[in-house]
């Protein structure tokens, strides 16, 4: 029974980042994999924000919509970039909590994402109404 | 090596498929920007975008390696490096989008 344990140590010693894998105990692999999938779901959300921004910018390059739409696209891109960074940082935080047997951190990014989407939509509605009234 | 404890619930498969979805999304996200940059004549950006898209496409291939790792190892490998790779591709797409947006806004 000692052999699998030795293999476990060997694998975990090589893994990066060392600051994460160097501490705590190996959690149930299912939890690690669930954490990985959650981080990937965040990453896809970030990619969707960037894709939305890119689509808006592409449409604004056609010159058929007001120029401020490019800035809305830019804001969406910026939000996507921040969320991508957050996905990696969040994965590390949860993995650390799993290894240290601590309570999982709360998904604060969810509230930030919801707030950001609401603000972006509100700005877009306001600018659209202003554009309609100007004509 | 076959006794992956989380085999029930097809955990490795689900994780590998999540990777595949992410890698495919990362590959297509930059395509509209390539068209826009080429149309506007931003050649440096077009090349950068093509490079980032191809990096993301390589990731689709790398996903198969991850699949094999998850299938064969009792302890999952760290997903940190490929995850950071996707984050870099996402950030690159965002920065290129930002630059394009600013150029369009000022023009």
Coordinates of N, CA, C and O in Angstrom, one line a residue, chain A:
Chain A
X1 N 0.8 -1.2 0.0 CA 0.0 0.0 0.0 C 0.9 1.3 0.0 O 0.4 2.4 -0.2
X2 N 2.2 1.1 0.3 CA 3.0 2.3 0.3 C 3.3 2.9 -1.0 O 3.6 4.1 -1.1
X3 N 3.2 2.1 -2.0 CA 3.6 2.5 -3.4 C 2.8 3.7 -3.9 O 3.3 4.7 -4.4
X4 N 1.4 3.5 -3.9 CA 0.6 4.6 -4.4 C 0.9 6.0 -3.7 O 0.9 7.0 -4.4
X5 N 1.2 5.9 -2.4 CA 1.4 7.1 -1.7 C 2.7 7.8 -2.2 O 2.7 9.0 -2.4
X6 N 3.7 7.0 -2.5 CA 5.0 7.5 -3.0 C 4.7 8.2 -4.3 O 5.2 9.3 -4.6
X7 N 3.9 7.6 -5.2 CA 3.6 8.2 -6.5 C 2.9 9.5 -6.3 O 3.2 10.5 -7.0
X8 N 2.0 9.5 -5.3 CA 1.2 10.7 -5.1 C 2.2 11.9 -4.8 O 2.1 13.0 -5.3
X9 N 3.1 11.6 -3.9 CA 4.1 12.7 -3.5 C 4.9 13.2 -4.7 O 5.0 14.4 -4.9
X10 N 5.3 12.2 -5.5 CA 6.2 12.6 -6.6 C 5.4 13.5 -7.6 O 6.0 14.5 -7.9
X11 N 4.2 13.2 -7.9 CA 3.4 14.0 -8.8 C 3.2 15.4 -8.2 O 3.4 16.4 -8.8
X12 N 2.8 15.4 -6.9 CA 2.4 16.7 -6.3 C 3.6 17.6 -6.2 O 3.5 18.8 -6.2
X13 N 4.8 17.0 -6.0 CA 6.0 17.8 -5.9 C 6.4 18.5 -7.2 O 7.0 19.6 -7.2
X14 N 6.0 17.9 -8.3 CA 6.4 18.6 -9.6 C 5.4 19.6 -10.0 O 5.6 20.4 -10.9
X15 N 4.2 19.7 -9.4 CA 3.1 20.5 -9.9 C 3.4 22.0 -9.6 O 3.9 22.4 -8.6
X16 N 2.9 22.8 -10.5 CA 3.0 24.3 -10.4 C 1.6 24.9 -10.2 O 0.6 24.3 -10.7
X17 N 1.4 26.0 -9.5 CA 2.5 26.7 -8.8 C 2.9 26.0 -7.5 O 2.0 25.5 -6.8
X18 N 4.2 26.1 -7.2 CA 4.7 25.3 -6.0 C 4.1 25.9 -4.7 O 3.9 25.2 -3.7
X19 N 3.9 27.2 -4.7 CA 3.3 27.9 -3.5 C 2.0 27.3 -3.1 O 1.6 27.3 -2.0
X20 N 1.3 26.8 -4.1 CA -0.1 26.2 -3.8 C 0.1 24.7 -3.5 O -0.4 24.3 -2.4
X21 N 0.8 24.0 -4.3 CA 0.9 22.5 -4.1 C 1.9 22.1 -2.9 O 1.9 21.0 -2.5
X22 N 2.6 23.1 -2.5 CA 3.6 22.8 -1.4 C 2.9 22.8 0.0 O 3.5 22.4 0.9
X23 N 1.6 23.2 0.0 CA 1.0 23.2 1.4 C -0.3 22.4 1.4 O -0.9 22.1 0.3
X24 N -0.7 22.0 2.6 CA -1.9 21.3 2.8 C -1.8 19.8 2.3 O -0.8 19.3 2.0
X25 N -3.0 19.2 2.3 CA -3.1 17.8 1.9 C -3.8 17.7 0.5 O -4.6 18.5 0.2
X26 N -3.5 16.5 -0.1 CA -4.2 16.3 -1.4 C -5.7 16.1 -1.2 O -6.1 15.2 -0.4
X27 N -6.5 16.9 -1.8 CA -8.0 16.7 -1.7 C -8.5 15.6 -2.5 O -7.7 15.1 -3.4
X28 N -9.7 15.2 -2.4 CA -10.4 14.3 -3.2 C -10.3 14.8 -4.7 O -10.6 15.9 -4.9
X29 N -9.8 14.0 -5.6 CA -9.6 14.4 -7.0 C -10.8 15.0 -7.6 O -10.8 15.9 -8.4
X30 N -12.0 14.5 -7.2 CA -13.2 15.0 -7.7 C -13.4 16.5 -7.4 O -13.9 17.2 -8.2
X31 N -13.0 16.9 -6.2 CA -13.2 18.3 -5.8 C -12.2 19.1 -6.7 O -12.6 20.2 -7.1
X32 N -11.0 18.7 -6.8 CA -10.0 19.4 -7.7 C -10.6 19.6 -9.1 O -10.5 20.7 -9.7
X33 N -11.1 18.5 -9.6 CA -11.6 18.6 -11.0 C -12.8 19.5 -11.1 O -13.0 20.2 -12.1
X34 N -13.7 19.4 -10.1 CA -14.9 20.3 -10.1 C -14.4 21.8 -10.0 O -15.0 22.7 -10.7
X35 N -13.4 22.0 -9.2 CA -12.8 23.4 -9.2 C -12.3 23.8 -10.5 O -12.5 25.0 -11.0
X36 N -11.6 22.9 -11.2 CA -11.0 23.2 -12.5 C -12.1 23.5 -13.5 O -12.0 24.5 -14.3
X37 N -13.2 22.7 -13.5 CA -14.3 23.0 -14.4 C -15.0 24.3 -14.1 O -15.4 25.0 -15.0
X38 N -15.1 24.7 -12.8 CA -15.7 26.0 -12.4 C -14.9 27.1 -13.0 O -15.4 28.1 -13.6
X39 N -13.6 27.0 -12.8 CA -12.7 28.0 -13.3 C -12.8 28.1 -14.8 O -12.8 29.2 -15.4
X40 N -12.9 27.0 -15.5 CA -13.1 27.0 -17.0 C -14.4 27.6 -17.4 O -14.5 28.3 -18.4
X41 N -15.5 27.4 -16.6 CA -16.7 28.1 -16.8 C -16.6 29.6 -16.7 O -17.1 30.4 -17.5
X42 N -15.8 30.0 -15.7 CA -15.6 31.5 -15.6 C -14.8 32.0 -16.8 O -15.0 33.1 -17.3
X43 N -13.8 31.2 -17.2 CA -13.0 31.5 -18.4 C -13.9 31.7 -19.6 O -13.7 32.6 -20.4
X44 N -14.8 30.8 -19.8 CA -15.7 30.9 -20.9 C -16.6 32.2 -20.8 O -16.9 32.8 -21.8
X45 N -17.0 32.5 -19.6 CA -17.8 33.7 -19.4 C -16.9 34.9 -19.8 O -17.4 35.8 -20.5
X46 N -15.7 34.9 -19.4 CA -14.7 36.0 -19.8 C -14.6 36.1 -21.3 O -14.6 37.2 -21.9
X47 N -14.4 34.9 -21.9 CA -14.3 34.8 -23.4 C -15.6 35.4 -24.0 O -15.5 36.1 -25.1
X48 N -16.8 35.1 -23.4 CA -18.0 35.6 -24.0 C -18.1 37.1 -23.9 O -18.5 37.7 -24.9
X49 N -17.6 37.7 -22.8 CA -17.6 39.1 -22.7 C -16.7 39.7 -23.8 O -17.0 40.7 -24.4
X50 N -15.5 39.1 -23.9 CA -14.5 39.6 -25.0 C -15.2 39.5 -26.4 O -15.1 40.4 -27.2
X51 N -15.8 38.3 -26.6 CA -16.4 38.1 -27.9 C -17.5 39.1 -28.2 O -17.6 39.6 -29.3
X52 N -18.3 39.4 -27.1 CA -19.4 40.4 -27.3 C -18.8 41.8 -27.6 O -19.2 42.5 -28.5
X53 N -17.7 42.1 -26.9 CA -17.0 43.4 -27.1 C -16.5 43.4 -28.6 O -16.6 44.4 -29.3
X54 N -15.8 42.3 -29.0 CA -15.3 42.3 -30.3 C -16.4 42.4 -31.4 O -16.2 43.1 -32.4
X55 N -17.5 41.8 -31.1 CA -18.6 41.9 -32.1 C -19.1 43.3 -32.2 O -19.3 43.8 -33.3
X56 N -19.3 44.0 -31.0 CA -19.7 45.4 -31.0 C -18.7 46.3 -31.8 O -19.1 47.1 -32.6
X57 N -17.4 46.0 -31.5 CA -16.4 46.8 -32.2 C -16.4 46.6 -33.7 O -16.3 47.5 -34.5
X58 N -16.6 45.3 -34.1 CA -16.6 45.0 -35.5 C -17.8 45.7 -36.2 O -17.7 46.3 -37.3
X59 N -19.0 45.7 -35.5 CA -20.1 46.4 -36.1 C -19.9 47.9 -36.2 O -20.2 48.6 -37.2
X60 N -19.2 48.5 -35.1 CA -19.0 49.9 -35.1 C -18.0 50.3 -36.2 O -18.0 51.5 -36.7
X61 N -17.1 49.3 -36.6 CA -16.2 49.6 -37.7 C -16.9 49.8 -39.0 O -16.3 50.3 -40.0
X62 N -18.1 49.3 -39.2 CA -18.8 49.5 -40.4 C -19.4 50.9 -40.6 O -19.8 51.2 -41.8
X63 N -19.4 51.7 -39.5 CA -19.8 53.1 -39.7 C -21.3 53.3 -39.8 O -21.8 54.3 -40.1
X64 N -22.1 52.2 -39.4 CA -23.6 52.4 -39.5 C -24.2 52.7 -38.1 O -25.4 52.9 -38.0
X65 N -23.4 52.6 -37.1 CA -23.9 52.9 -35.7 C -23.0 54.1 -35.2 O -21.9 54.4 -35.6
X66 N -23.6 54.8 -34.1 CA -22.8 55.9 -33.5 C -21.4 55.4 -33.0 O -21.3 54.2 -32.7
X67 N -20.5 56.3 -33.0 CA -19.1 55.9 -32.6 C -19.0 55.5 -31.2 O -18.1 54.7 -30.8
X68 N -19.9 55.9 -30.3 CA -19.7 55.5 -28.9 C -19.9 54.0 -28.7 O -19.5 53.5 -27.7
X69 N -20.5 53.3 -29.6 CA -20.7 51.9 -29.5 C -19.3 51.2 -29.4 O -19.2 50.2 -28.7
X70 N -18.3 51.8 -30.0 CA -17.0 51.2 -29.9 C -16.5 51.2 -28.5 O -15.8 50.3 -28.0
X71 N -16.9 52.3 -27.7 CA -16.4 52.4 -26.3 C -17.2 51.3 -25.5 O -16.6 50.8 -24.5
X72 N -18.4 51.1 -25.8 CA -19.2 50.0 -25.1 C -18.5 48.7 -25.3 O -18.3 47.9 -24.4
X73 N -18.1 48.4 -26.6 CA -17.3 47.2 -26.9 C -16.0 47.1 -26.1 O -15.6 46.1 -25.6
X74 N -15.3 48.3 -26.0 CA -14.1 48.4 -25.3 C -14.3 48.0 -23.8 O -13.5 47.3 -23.2
X75 N -15.4 48.5 -23.2 CA -15.7 48.2 -21.8 C -15.9 46.8 -21.6 O -15.4 46.1 -20.6
X76 N -16.6 46.1 -22.6 CA -16.9 44.7 -22.5 C -15.6 43.9 -22.6 O -15.4 42.9 -21.8
X77 N -14.7 44.3 -23.5 CA -13.4 43.6 -23.6 C -12.6 43.7 -22.3 O -12.0 42.8 -21.8
X78 N -12.6 44.9 -21.7 CA -11.9 45.2 -20.5 C -12.4 44.3 -19.4 O -11.7 43.6 -18.6
X79 N -13.8 44.2 -19.3 CA -14.4 43.3 -18.3 C -14.0 41.9 -18.5 O -13.7 41.2 -17.5
X80 N -13.9 41.4 -19.7 CA -13.6 40.1 -20.1 C -12.1 39.8 -19.6 O -11.8 38.7 -19.1
X81 N -11.2 40.7 -19.9 CA -9.8 40.5 -19.5 C -9.7 40.4 -18.0 O -9.0 39.5 -17.5
X82 N -10.4 41.3 -17.3 CA -10.3 41.2 -15.8 C -10.9 39.9 -15.3 O -10.3 39.3 -14.4
X83 N -12.0 39.4 -15.9 CA -12.6 38.2 -15.5 C -11.7 37.0 -15.7 O -11.7 36.0 -15.0
X84 N -11.0 37.0 -16.9 CA -10.1 35.9 -17.2 C -9.0 35.8 -16.1 O -8.7 34.7 -15.7
X85 N -8.5 37.0 -15.7 CA -7.5 37.0 -14.6 C -8.1 36.4 -13.3 O -7.5 35.6 -12.6
X86 N -9.3 36.9 -13.1 CA -10.0 36.5 -11.9 C -10.3 35.0 -11.9 O -10.3 34.3 -10.8
X87 N -10.5 34.4 -13.0 CA -10.8 32.9 -13.1 C -9.6 32.1 -12.6 O -9.8 31.2 -11.9
X88 N -8.4 32.6 -13.1 CA -7.2 31.9 -12.6 C -6.9 32.1 -11.1 O -6.7 31.1 -10.4
X89 N -7.1 33.3 -10.7 CA -6.9 33.6 -9.3 C -7.9 32.9 -8.4 O -7.6 32.4 -7.3
X90 N -9.2 32.9 -8.9 CA -10.2 32.2 -8.1 C -10.0 30.7 -8.0 O -10.2 30.1 -7.0
X91 N -9.5 30.1 -9.1 CA -9.1 28.7 -9.1 C -8.1 28.4 -8.0 O -8.2 27.5 -7.2
X92 N -7.1 29.3 -8.0 CA -6.0 29.1 -7.0 C -6.5 29.2 -5.6 O -6.1 28.4 -4.7
X93 N -7.4 30.2 -5.3 CA -7.9 30.4 -4.0 C -8.7 29.2 -3.5 O -8.6 28.8 -2.4
X94 N -9.6 28.7 -4.4 CA -10.4 27.5 -4.0 C -9.6 26.3 -3.8 O -9.8 25.5 -2.9
X95 N -8.6 26.1 -4.7 CA -7.7 24.9 -4.6 C -6.9 25.0 -3.2 O -6.8 24.0 -2.6
X96 N -6.5 26.2 -2.9 CA -5.8 26.4 -1.6 C -6.7 26.0 -0.4 O -6.3 25.3 0.5
X97 N -8.0 26.5 -0.5 CA -8.9 26.2 0.6 C -9.2 24.7 0.7 O -9.3 24.2 1.8
X98 N -9.3 24.1 -0.5 CA -9.5 22.6 -0.5 C -8.3 21.9 0.2 O -8.5 20.9 0.9
X99 N -7.1 22.3 -0.2 CA -5.9 21.7 0.4 C -5.8 21.9 1.9 O -5.3 21.0 2.6
X100 N -6.1 23.1 2.3 CA -6.0 23.5 3.7 C -7.2 23.1 4.6 O -7.3 23.3 5.7
X101 N -8.2 22.5 3.9 CA -9.5 22.1 4.5 C -10.2 23.3 5.2 O -10.7 23.2 6.3
X102 N -10.1 24.4 4.5 CA -10.8 25.6 5.0 C -12.1 25.8 4.2 O -12.3 25.2 3.2
X103 N -13.0 26.6 4.8 CA -14.3 26.9 4.0 C -13.9 27.5 2.7 O -13.0 28.3 2.6
X104 N -14.8 27.2 1.7 CA -14.5 27.8 0.3 C -14.8 29.3 0.4 O -15.7 29.7 1.0
X105 N -14.0 30.1 -0.4 CA -14.3 31.5 -0.5 C -15.6 31.8 -1.2 O -16.0 31.0 -2.1
X106 N -16.2 32.9 -0.9 CA -17.5 33.2 -1.5 C -17.3 33.7 -2.9 O -16.2 34.3 -3.2
X107 N -18.2 33.4 -3.9 CA -18.0 33.8 -5.3 C -18.3 35.2 -5.5 O -19.3 35.6 -6.0
X108 N -17.4 36.1 -5.0 CA -17.6 37.6 -5.1 C -17.7 38.0 -6.6 O -18.4 39.0 -6.9
X109 N -16.9 37.3 -7.4 CA -16.9 37.7 -8.8 C -18.3 37.7 -9.5 O -18.5 38.4 -10.4
X110 N -19.1 36.8 -8.9 CA -20.5 36.7 -9.5 C -21.3 38.0 -9.4 O -21.9 38.5 -10.3
X111 N -21.2 38.6 -8.2 CA -21.9 39.9 -7.9 C -21.2 41.0 -8.8 O -22.0 41.8 -9.4
X112 N -19.9 40.9 -8.9 CA -19.2 41.9 -9.7 C -19.6 41.8 -11.2 O -19.9 42.8 -11.9
X113 N -19.7 40.6 -11.7 CA -20.1 40.3 -13.1 C -21.5 40.8 -13.3 O -21.8 41.5 -14.3
X114 N -22.5 40.5 -12.4 CA -23.9 40.9 -12.5 C -23.9 42.4 -12.6 O -24.6 43.0 -13.4
X115 N -23.2 43.1 -11.6 CA -23.2 44.5 -11.6 C -22.7 45.1 -12.9 O -23.3 46.1 -13.4
X116 N -21.6 44.6 -13.3 CA -21.0 45.1 -14.6 C -21.9 45.0 -15.8 O -22.0 45.9 -16.5
X117 N -22.5 43.8 -15.9 CA -23.4 43.6 -17.0 C -24.6 44.6 -16.9 O -25.0 45.2 -18.0
X118 N -25.2 44.8 -15.7 CA -26.3 45.7 -15.5 C -25.9 47.1 -15.9 O -26.6 47.8 -16.7
X119 N -24.7 47.5 -15.4 CA -24.2 48.9 -15.7 C -24.0 49.1 -17.2 O -24.5 50.1 -17.8
X120 N -23.4 48.1 -17.8 CA -23.1 48.2 -19.3 C -24.4 48.3 -20.1 O -24.6 49.1 -21.0
X121 N -25.4 47.5 -19.7 CA -26.7 47.5 -20.4 C -27.4 48.8 -20.2 O -28.0 49.4 -21.1
X122 N -27.4 49.3 -18.9 CA -28.0 50.6 -18.6 C -27.4 51.7 -19.4 O -28.2 52.6 -20.0
X123 N -26.1 51.8 -19.5 CA -25.4 52.8 -20.3 C -25.8 52.7 -21.7 O -26.1 53.7 -22.4
X124 N -25.9 51.5 -22.2 CA -26.2 51.3 -23.6 C -27.7 51.8 -23.9 O -27.9 52.4 -24.9
X125 N -28.6 51.5 -23.0 CA -30.0 51.9 -23.2 C -30.1 53.4 -23.1 O -30.7 54.1 -24.0
X126 N -29.4 54.1 -22.1 CA -29.4 55.5 -22.0 C -28.9 56.2 -23.3 O -29.5 57.1 -23.8
X127 N -27.7 55.7 -23.7 CA -27.1 56.3 -24.9 C -28.0 56.1 -26.2 O -28.1 57.0 -27.0
X128 N -28.7 55.0 -26.2 CA -29.6 54.7 -27.4 C -30.7 55.6 -27.4 O -31.1 56.2 -28.4
X129 N -31.3 55.8 -26.2 CA -32.5 56.7 -26.0 C -32.1 58.2 -26.4 O -32.7 58.9 -27.2
X130 N -30.9 58.6 -25.9 CA -30.4 59.9 -26.2 C -30.2 60.1 -27.7 O -30.5 61.1 -28.3
X131 N -29.7 59.0 -28.4 CA -29.5 59.0 -29.8 C -30.8 59.2 -30.6 O -30.9 60.0 -31.5
X132 N -31.8 58.5 -30.1 CA -33.1 58.5 -30.7 C -33.7 59.9 -30.6 O -34.3 60.5 -31.5
X133 N -33.6 60.5 -29.4 CA -34.2 61.9 -29.1 C -33.5 62.9 -29.9 O -34.1 63.9 -30.3
X134 N -32.2 62.7 -30.2 CA -31.4 63.7 -31.0 C -31.9 63.8 -32.4 O -31.7 64.8 -33.1
X135 N -32.4 62.7 -32.9 CA -32.7 62.7 -34.4 C -34.0 63.4 -34.7 O -34.9 63.5 -33.8

